[in-house]
Amino acid sequence: MSTDVWWKKAVVYQIYPRSFQDSTNDGVGDLAGIVQRLDYLKWLGIDAIWLSPIYPSPMQDFGYDITDYTGVDPRFGSLQDFDQLIARSHALGIRVILDVVPNHTSSEHPWFLSSRQSQTNPKRNWYVWRDPKADGGPPNNWRSVTGGSAWSLDELSGQYYLHSFLPCGPDLNWRSADVRAAVASALHFWLGRGVDGLRIDMVDFLAKDARFRDEADASYTFATAQRHLNQPEVAQTIEEICQVVEAYPDRVAIGEINPGSNVARTVSYYGKESRLQPFNFGLLGLPFEAAALKAYIQAYEAALPAEAWPNYTLGNHDTPRLASRLGQPGSRLAALLLLTLRGTPYLYYGDELGLENVVIPSDQIQDAWEARQPGKGRDPCRTPMPWHSESGAGFTQGEAWLPVGAQNRQRSVECQQQDEASMLMLYHRLIALRKRSPALLSGSLQLLNAPSEVLMYERALGDSQAITIANFSKASQKVVLPDKARGWQSIFSTQARELSKSGDSFELLPHEGILLS
Ligand code: NOJ
């Protein structure tokens, strides 16, 4: 695979469409709203946007429960709005990646409505149906990701259907050739319309044990499951999806792996010739400490297949906000790592502002997961983007579907663009430095010796060199540069302070990171 494909050098920005920009003042973001904000993304230095699902949906899982794979939900706009979004993005040099959800549909999808009609319905086999156990209970001990059994009894036809996530999302049967063909045709629809890539939801769930055997250990987690996901047959499915994607030049497929911080499991999903990009969620779950991160980076780099291209991500719509996990100083260091490690960085909207989780009053809770497992709801990290600090935050003039949050409103784009020391300006500068540095875009990575609470690595390509030094400690740290660290010209600090080029050592402030490039 060429080293020069666009997505290897791209900074990818995830947009949760409900929360980015509302152009109709119904309180929900939409495609025309995203178009209005493309100039901001261009200014930030974003190369590609990944849109969480925009398809028609009853929104019980906010678009991950699809009723039509080839439409746009009217709340988000129309196919014309979508075409407009593609055209305007491409005109600015921004690519568009769509989220696809092949593991399950909405229980209101016409396919499922047919399937549940009777055990002899022609679409019966499109979903996963099993008889109850002798005692009337679910067919096996598989659990849903959102808690409880992964099976629900359908009174209408007397069998259980499988739902690996919420009961409103019955799993498609990927052993059916008709299902494979129907989903492939939907992918062709979007790729033919100019979409530059696909993010594939729950790719590791696309094959289940053919005999539906119990998980041997009933207290299994999704990292240890042997039967319900992660089956060898998934490779064939990935291969088929990649073939569809590759029928179009210059496209990318990215897969969501559960849990993607397990190095061995993550890299096993690269697919033939490393064409599928499995998300690397290592930075989401690890303790934010030099030793743990160093060990992880080392293990990940060492495990990557020869052709494979790495990636890193700090946040998404399923995870507590970065700044709530790490605090503001920690988030600044995390930004430095995300934008200087080797691989494609995935940035979640609003993390560039240091947005924090918003406490959602109980009568405003939206996420169905919260009702199943209190505390697991994902609303706090999905709140509207604050564009300015006045009422509505520039997101809507209506009533926003989730509260913006008083503190997050003070972190608006408008405020931060006027503050050289802001989180937003940190991202803006780091992205610009990254784009100018061949070493950061495509160079090798080598971890360097440093004090125990400091992570230091070198990126190099030909004459181009960059050194990242990150101090994770609450105390200042003196770091001596190795002899080889000589090929840099400029110094950048995550704490927006001037450092001069002198000697071979640096005194880093608590939680300070510096980039020499
Ligand atoms: C993973 C997605 O990221 C999440 O938001 C969604 O609810 C589930 N898959 C089900 O599709």
mmCIF file of C-alpha atoms and ligand atoms in Angstrom, residues 61 64 101 104 165 199 201-202 256 317-318 378 382, ligand 1:
data_model
loop_
_atom_site.group_PDB
_atom_site.id
_atom_site.type_symbol
_atom_site.label_atom_id
_atom_site.label_comp_id
_atom_site.label_asym_id
_atom_site.label_seq_id
_atom_site.Cartn_x
_atom_site.Cartn_y
_atom_site.Cartn_z
ATOM 1 C CA ASP A 61 -29.812 5.129 19.745
ATOM 2 C CA TYR A 64 -27.053 3.920 15.286
ATOM 3 C CA VAL A 101 -23.706 0.294 11.128
ATOM 4 C CA HIS A 104 -27.741 -4.229 13.437
ATOM 5 C CA PHE A 165 -26.388 -3.628 21.836
ATOM 6 C CA ARG A 199 -16.223 4.103 9.783
ATOM 7 C CA ASP A 201 -19.489 0.233 13.753
ATOM 8 C CA MET A 202 -18.821 -2.863 15.886
ATOM 9 C CA GLU A 256 -14.505 -0.007 15.602
ATOM 10 C CA HIS A 317 -19.258 9.924 21.518
ATOM 11 C CA ASP A 318 -19.177 6.848 23.760
ATOM 12 C CA ARG A 378 -23.340 8.992 27.072
ATOM 13 C CA ARG A 382 -22.505 14.658 23.436
HETATM 14 C C1 NOJ B 1 -20.849 1.794 18.872
HETATM 15 C C2 NOJ B 1 -21.192 3.236 18.655
HETATM 16 O O1 NOJ B 1 -20.037 4.007 18.736
HETATM 17 C C3 NOJ B 1 -22.228 3.572 19.698
HETATM 18 O O2 NOJ B 1 -22.475 4.937 19.797
HETATM 19 C C4 NOJ B 1 -23.477 2.843 19.337
HETATM 20 O O3 NOJ B 1 -24.478 3.119 20.304
HETATM 21 C C5 NOJ B 1 -23.189 1.341 19.313
HETATM 22 N N1 NOJ B 1 -21.989 1.010 18.586
HETATM 23 C C6 NOJ B 1 -24.326 0.605 18.676
HETATM 24 O O4 NOJ B 1 -24.362 0.865 17.316
#
